[in-house]
Structures are given as C-alpha cells and as structure tokens.
Amino acid sequence: MIDLIIIIMAGIVLLFLLSCCFMVARLLDEEISMYGYEGKENWEREQLPDKLSRSSTDERHGDK
C-alpha cells in the first residue's frame, strides 16, 4: 500500500516538473517569435548608429 502511494506521489512530481518545462519552453518560444533569432541583434545594430548620431549632435550644440 505504501509503495502505491510513493509511486503516485512520484508521478505527481514528475508531471509537475514536466509542466514547468513546457511553461519555460512556451515563454522562450514567445520571446523568439517576437524578435526572431537574429532580430534582436539586428535591432541593436540599428540603434547603435542612432545613438552615435545623437551624441555627436549633442556635442555640437554644447548639450551634455
């Protein structure tokens, strides 16, 4: 009888861990689908020249 309870408890724990893995996989999939694998790197590259141009115009106008 005790063996059956232990097996049931172990099954519940395994199902819980499996559901946690699926939740993490879904979150990662949503983040990847938002940016794509290369989308985030491309976005950061596009922002870099914009930041450089802002800092150079600020220096010309004397703003810091």
PDB file of N, CA and C in Angstrom:
ATOM      1  N   MET A   1       0.823  -1.200   0.000  1.00  0.00           N
ATOM      2  CA  MET A   1       0.000   0.000   0.000  1.00  0.00           C
ATOM      3  C   MET A   1       0.864   1.260   0.000  1.00  0.00           C
ATOM      4  N   ILE A   2       1.910   1.247   0.831  1.00  0.00           N
ATOM      5  CA  ILE A   2       2.803   2.404   0.900  1.00  0.00           C
ATOM      6  C   ILE A   2       3.547   2.576  -0.425  1.00  0.00           C
ATOM      7  N   ASP A   3       3.885   1.450  -1.065  1.00  0.00           N
ATOM      8  CA  ASP A   3       4.569   1.529  -2.359  1.00  0.00           C
ATOM      9  C   ASP A   3       3.700   2.227  -3.395  1.00  0.00           C
ATOM     10  N   LEU A   4       2.410   1.952  -3.365  1.00  0.00           N
ATOM     11  CA  LEU A   4       1.490   2.572  -4.312  1.00  0.00           C
ATOM     12  C   LEU A   4       1.420   4.083  -4.090  1.00  0.00           C
ATOM     13  N   ILE A   5       1.403   4.498  -2.834  1.00  0.00           N
ATOM     14  CA  ILE A   5       1.365   5.932  -2.510  1.00  0.00           C
ATOM     15  C   ILE A   5       2.643   6.616  -2.988  1.00  0.00           C
ATOM     16  N   ILE A   6       3.779   5.974  -2.782  1.00  0.00           N
ATOM     17  CA  ILE A   6       5.055   6.545  -3.226  1.00  0.00           C
ATOM     18  C   ILE A   6       5.086   6.673  -4.745  1.00  0.00           C
ATOM     19  N   ILE A   7       4.586   5.671  -5.444  1.00  0.00           N
ATOM     20  CA  ILE A   7       4.564   5.718  -6.910  1.00  0.00           C
ATOM     21  C   ILE A   7       3.643   6.839  -7.393  1.00  0.00           C
ATOM     22  N   ILE A   8       2.492   6.997  -6.755  1.00  0.00           N
ATOM     23  CA  ILE A   8       1.560   8.066  -7.139  1.00  0.00           C
ATOM     24  C   ILE A   8       2.184   9.433  -6.880  1.00  0.00           C
ATOM     25  N   MET A   9       2.827   9.607  -5.727  1.00  0.00           N
ATOM     26  CA  MET A   9       3.478  10.886  -5.411  1.00  0.00           C
ATOM     27  C   MET A   9       4.599  11.193  -6.400  1.00  0.00           C
ATOM     28  N   ALA A  10       5.381  10.182  -6.748  1.00  0.00           N
ATOM     29  CA  ALA A  10       6.457  10.383  -7.721  1.00  0.00           C
ATOM     30  C   ALA A  10       5.882  10.768  -9.081  1.00  0.00           C
ATOM     31  N   GLY A  11       4.769  10.168  -9.454  1.00  0.00           N
ATOM     32  CA  GLY A  11       4.113  10.521 -10.715  1.00  0.00           C
ATOM     33  C   GLY A  11       3.623  11.955 -10.716  1.00  0.00           C
ATOM     34  N   ILE A  12       3.065  12.402  -9.596  1.00  0.00           N
ATOM     35  CA  ILE A  12       2.598  13.787  -9.488  1.00  0.00           C
ATOM     36  C   ILE A  12       3.771  14.755  -9.608  1.00  0.00           C
ATOM     37  N   VAL A  13       4.870  14.449  -8.940  1.00  0.00           N
ATOM     38  CA  VAL A  13       6.055  15.308  -9.011  1.00  0.00           C
ATOM     39  C   VAL A  13       6.597  15.362 -10.436  1.00  0.00           C
ATOM     40  N   LEU A  14       6.649  14.221 -11.108  1.00  0.00           N
ATOM     41  CA  LEU A  14       7.138  14.201 -12.489  1.00  0.00           C
ATOM     42  C   LEU A  14       6.230  14.998 -13.419  1.00  0.00           C
ATOM     43  N   LEU A  15       4.926  14.899 -13.231  1.00  0.00           N
ATOM     44  CA  LEU A  15       4.004  15.695 -14.044  1.00  0.00           C
ATOM     45  C   LEU A  15       4.187  17.188 -13.791  1.00  0.00           C
ATOM     46  N   PHE A  16       4.416  17.563 -12.534  1.00  0.00           N
ATOM     47  CA  PHE A  16       4.656  18.968 -12.209  1.00  0.00           C
ATOM     48  C   PHE A  16       5.928  19.476 -12.885  1.00  0.00           C
ATOM     49  N   LEU A  17       7.002  18.697 -12.807  1.00  0.00           N
ATOM     50  CA  LEU A  17       8.251  19.103 -13.453  1.00  0.00           C
ATOM     51  C   LEU A  17       8.095  19.190 -14.966  1.00  0.00           C
ATOM     52  N   LEU A  18       7.356  18.276 -15.538  1.00  0.00           N
ATOM     53  CA  LEU A  18       7.112  18.299 -16.979  1.00  0.00           C
ATOM     54  C   LEU A  18       6.321  19.542 -17.374  1.00  0.00           C
ATOM     55  N   SER A  19       5.327  19.905 -16.575  1.00  0.00           N
ATOM     56  CA  SER A  19       4.549  21.105 -16.890  1.00  0.00           C
ATOM     57  C   SER A  19       5.404  22.362 -16.764  1.00  0.00           C
ATOM     58  N   CYS A  20       6.325  22.384 -15.803  1.00  0.00           N
ATOM     59  CA  CYS A  20       7.243  23.525 -15.684  1.00  0.00           C
ATOM     60  C   CYS A  20       8.129  23.640 -16.917  1.00  0.00           C
ATOM     61  N   CYS A  21       8.609  22.518 -17.412  1.00  0.00           N
ATOM     62  CA  CYS A  21       9.438  22.539 -18.624  1.00  0.00           C
ATOM     63  C   CYS A  21       8.653  23.072 -19.811  1.00  0.00           C
ATOM     64  N   PHE A  22       7.394  22.680 -19.929  1.00  0.00           N
ATOM     65  CA  PHE A  22       6.575  23.174 -21.036  1.00  0.00           C
ATOM     66  C   PHE A  22       6.299  24.667 -20.904  1.00  0.00           C
ATOM     67  N   MET A  23       6.120  25.157 -19.665  1.00  0.00           N
ATOM     68  CA  MET A  23       5.896  26.592 -19.480  1.00  0.00           C
ATOM     69  C   MET A  23       7.126  27.387 -19.892  1.00  0.00           C
ATOM     70  N   VAL A  24       8.301  26.928 -19.498  1.00  0.00           N
ATOM     71  CA  VAL A  24       9.540  27.613 -19.878  1.00  0.00           C
ATOM     72  C   VAL A  24       9.715  27.578 -21.389  1.00  0.00           C
ATOM     73  N   ALA A  25       9.411  26.455 -22.010  1.00  0.00           N
ATOM     74  CA  ALA A  25       9.534  26.348 -23.468  1.00  0.00           C
ATOM     75  C   ALA A  25       8.579  27.307 -24.165  1.00  0.00           C
ATOM     76  N   ARG A  26       7.377  27.460 -23.642  1.00  0.00           N
ATOM     77  CA  ARG A  26       6.420  28.403 -24.244  1.00  0.00           C
ATOM     78  C   ARG A  26       6.903  29.832 -24.112  1.00  0.00           C
ATOM     79  N   LEU A  27       7.446  30.193 -22.954  1.00  0.00           N
ATOM     80  CA  LEU A  27       7.946  31.554 -22.768  1.00  0.00           C
ATOM     81  C   LEU A  27       9.100  31.847 -23.714  1.00  0.00           C
ATOM     82  N   LEU A  28      10.009  30.890 -23.852  1.00  0.00           N
ATOM     83  CA  LEU A  28      11.127  31.084 -24.772  1.00  0.00           C
ATOM     84  C   LEU A  28      10.639  31.178 -26.210  1.00  0.00           C
ATOM     85  N   ASP A  29       9.652  30.386 -26.569  1.00  0.00           N
ATOM     86  CA  ASP A  29       9.114  30.416 -27.927  1.00  0.00           C
ATOM     87  C   ASP A  29       8.468  31.761 -28.221  1.00  0.00           C
ATOM     88  N   GLU A  30       7.751  32.330 -27.239  1.00  0.00           N
ATOM     89  CA  GLU A  30       7.133  33.641 -27.443  1.00  0.00           C
ATOM     90  C   GLU A  30       8.195  34.710 -27.630  1.00  0.00           C
ATOM     91  N   GLU A  31       9.263  34.656 -26.850  1.00  0.00           N
ATOM     92  CA  GLU A  31      10.310  35.664 -26.976  1.00  0.00           C
ATOM     93  C   GLU A  31      11.033  35.544 -28.313  1.00  0.00           C
ATOM     94  N   ILE A  32      11.290  34.303 -28.741  1.00  0.00           N
ATOM     95  CA  ILE A  32      11.960  34.103 -30.024  1.00  0.00           C
ATOM     96  C   ILE A  32      11.056  34.563 -31.162  1.00  0.00           C
ATOM     97  N   SER A  33       9.757  34.294 -31.066  1.00  0.00           N
ATOM     98  CA  SER A  33       8.861  34.698 -32.148  1.00  0.00           C
ATOM     99  C   SER A  33       8.698  36.209 -32.185  1.00  0.00           C
ATOM    100  N   MET A  34       8.889  36.903 -31.046  1.00  0.00           N
ATOM    101  CA  MET A  34       8.811  38.361 -31.058  1.00  0.00           C
ATOM    102  C   MET A  34       9.985  38.966 -31.808  1.00  0.00           C
ATOM    103  N   TYR A  35      11.186  38.492 -31.515  1.00  0.00           N
ATOM    104  CA  TYR A  35      12.380  39.084 -32.100  1.00  0.00           C
ATOM    105  C   TYR A  35      12.933  38.262 -33.250  1.00  0.00           C
ATOM    106  N   GLY A  36      12.728  36.974 -33.237  1.00  0.00           N
ATOM    107  CA  GLY A  36      13.412  36.085 -34.161  1.00  0.00           C
ATOM    108  C   GLY A  36      14.797  35.802 -33.601  1.00  0.00           C
ATOM    109  N   TYR A  37      15.477  34.844 -34.171  1.00  0.00           N
ATOM    110  CA  TYR A  37      16.801  34.503 -33.661  1.00  0.00           C
ATOM    111  C   TYR A  37      17.783  35.643 -33.900  1.00  0.00           C
ATOM    112  N   GLU A  38      17.692  36.298 -35.062  1.00  0.00           N
ATOM    113  CA  GLU A  38      18.629  37.367 -35.398  1.00  0.00           C
ATOM    114  C   GLU A  38      17.996  38.740 -35.249  1.00  0.00           C
ATOM    115  N   GLY A  39      16.717  38.800 -34.949  1.00  0.00           N
ATOM    116  CA  GLY A  39      16.024  40.082 -34.893  1.00  0.00           C
ATOM    117  C   GLY A  39      16.552  40.997 -33.811  1.00  0.00           C
ATOM    118  N   LYS A  40      16.869  40.454 -32.659  1.00  0.00           N
ATOM    119  CA  LYS A  40      17.345  41.282 -31.563  1.00  0.00           C
ATOM    120  C   LYS A  40      18.713  41.863 -31.886  1.00  0.00           C
ATOM    121  N   GLU A  41      19.590  41.059 -32.485  1.00  0.00           N
ATOM    122  CA  GLU A  41      20.910  41.560 -32.854  1.00  0.00           C
ATOM    123  C   GLU A  41      20.792  42.641 -33.920  1.00  0.00           C
ATOM    124  N   ASN A  42      19.911  42.445 -34.897  1.00  0.00           N
ATOM    125  CA  ASN A  42      19.724  43.446 -35.939  1.00  0.00           C
ATOM    126  C   ASN A  42      19.169  44.733 -35.354  1.00  0.00           C
ATOM    127  N   TRP A  43      18.245  44.634 -34.401  1.00  0.00           N
ATOM    128  CA  TRP A  43      17.671  45.820 -33.785  1.00  0.00           C
ATOM    129  C   TRP A  43      18.744  46.594 -33.022  1.00  0.00           C
ATOM    130  N   GLU A  44      19.617  45.873 -32.303  1.00  0.00           N
ATOM    131  CA  GLU A  44      20.685  46.543 -31.566  1.00  0.00           C
ATOM    132  C   GLU A  44      21.652  47.223 -32.521  1.00  0.00           C
ATOM    133  N   ARG A  45      21.936  46.594 -33.663  1.00  0.00           N
ATOM    134  CA  ARG A  45      22.821  47.205 -34.648  1.00  0.00           C
ATOM    135  C   ARG A  45      22.206  48.463 -35.239  1.00  0.00           C
ATOM    136  N   GLU A  46      20.892  48.458 -35.453  1.00  0.00           N
ATOM    137  CA  GLU A  46      20.228  49.639 -36.000  1.00  0.00           C
ATOM    138  C   GLU A  46      20.221  50.776 -34.986  1.00  0.00           C
ATOM    139  N   GLN A  47      20.157  50.476 -33.711  1.00  0.00           N
ATOM    140  CA  GLN A  47      20.108  51.510 -32.690  1.00  0.00           C
ATOM    141  C   GLN A  47      21.469  52.150 -32.446  1.00  0.00           C
ATOM    142  N   LEU A  48      22.543  51.427 -32.707  1.00  0.00           N
ATOM    143  CA  LEU A  48      23.883  51.939 -32.431  1.00  0.00           C
ATOM    144  C   LEU A  48      24.205  53.202 -33.233  1.00  0.00           C
ATOM    145  N   PRO A  49      24.012  53.256 -34.555  1.00  0.00           N
ATOM    146  CA  PRO A  49      24.300  54.499 -35.283  1.00  0.00           C
ATOM    147  C   PRO A  49      23.418  55.644 -34.823  1.00  0.00           C
ATOM    148  N   ASP A  50      22.180  55.344 -34.422  1.00  0.00           N
ATOM    149  CA  ASP A  50      21.280  56.382 -33.949  1.00  0.00           C
ATOM    150  C   ASP A  50      21.823  57.008 -32.669  1.00  0.00           C
ATOM    151  N   LYS A  51      22.343  56.192 -31.758  1.00  0.00           N
ATOM    152  CA  LYS A  51      22.918  56.722 -30.518  1.00  0.00           C
ATOM    153  C   LYS A  51      24.170  57.537 -30.808  1.00  0.00           C
ATOM    154  N   LEU A  52      24.983  57.077 -31.763  1.00  0.00           N
ATOM    155  CA  LEU A  52      26.197  57.811 -32.102  1.00  0.00           C
ATOM    156  C   LEU A  52      25.858  59.159 -32.715  1.00  0.00           C
ATOM    157  N   SER A  53      24.850  59.221 -33.572  1.00  0.00           N
ATOM    158  CA  SER A  53      24.492  60.490 -34.200  1.00  0.00           C
ATOM    159  C   SER A  53      23.917  61.448 -33.166  1.00  0.00           C
ATOM    160  N   ARG A  54      23.189  60.953 -32.193  1.00  0.00           N
ATOM    161  CA  ARG A  54      22.657  61.828 -31.145  1.00  0.00           C
ATOM    162  C   ARG A  54      23.781  62.410 -30.302  1.00  0.00           C
ATOM    163  N   SER A  55      24.759  61.587 -29.946  1.00  0.00           N
ATOM    164  CA  SER A  55      25.834  62.092 -29.101  1.00  0.00           C
ATOM    165  C   SER A  55      26.677  63.112 -29.852  1.00  0.00           C
ATOM    166  N   SER A  56      26.872  62.944 -31.168  1.00  0.00           N
ATOM    167  CA  SER A  56      27.676  63.912 -31.915  1.00  0.00           C
ATOM    168  C   SER A  56      26.917  65.220 -32.083  1.00  0.00           C
ATOM    169  N   THR A  57      25.589  65.194 -32.254  1.00  0.00           N
ATOM    170  CA  THR A  57      24.831  66.445 -32.364  1.00  0.00           C
ATOM    171  C   THR A  57      24.761  67.133 -31.013  1.00  0.00           C
ATOM    172  N   ASP A  58      24.713  66.383 -29.928  1.00  0.00           N
ATOM    173  CA  ASP A  58      24.711  66.994 -28.605  1.00  0.00           C
ATOM    174  C   ASP A  58      26.011  67.737 -28.353  1.00  0.00           C
ATOM    175  N   GLU A  59      27.131  67.173 -28.781  1.00  0.00           N
ATOM    176  CA  GLU A  59      28.416  67.831 -28.573  1.00  0.00           C
ATOM    177  C   GLU A  59      28.515  69.108 -29.395  1.00  0.00           C
ATOM    178  N   ARG A  60      27.937  69.112 -30.596  1.00  0.00           N
ATOM    179  CA  ARG A  60      27.987  70.309 -31.432  1.00  0.00           C
ATOM    180  C   ARG A  60      27.194  71.445 -30.819  1.00  0.00           C
ATOM    181  N   HIS A  61      26.076  71.129 -30.179  1.00  0.00           N
ATOM    182  CA  HIS A  61      25.229  72.161 -29.595  1.00  0.00           C
ATOM    183  C   HIS A  61      25.630  72.497 -28.167  1.00  0.00           C
ATOM    184  N   GLY A  62      26.585  71.792 -27.632  1.00  0.00           N
ATOM    185  CA  GLY A  62      27.039  72.063 -26.281  1.00  0.00           C
ATOM    186  C   GLY A  62      26.192  71.411 -25.209  1.00  0.00           C
ATOM    187  N   ASP A  63      25.258  70.557 -25.576  1.00  0.00           N
ATOM    188  CA  ASP A  63      24.417  69.858 -24.596  1.00  0.00           C
ATOM    189  C   ASP A  63      25.124  68.605 -24.120  1.00  0.00           C
ATOM    190  N   LYS A  64      24.926  68.272 -22.872  1.00  0.00           N
ATOM    191  CA  LYS A  64      25.509  67.032 -22.370  1.00  0.00           C
ATOM    192  C   LYS A  64      24.513  66.293 -21.556  1.00  0.00           C
TER     193      LYS A  64
END
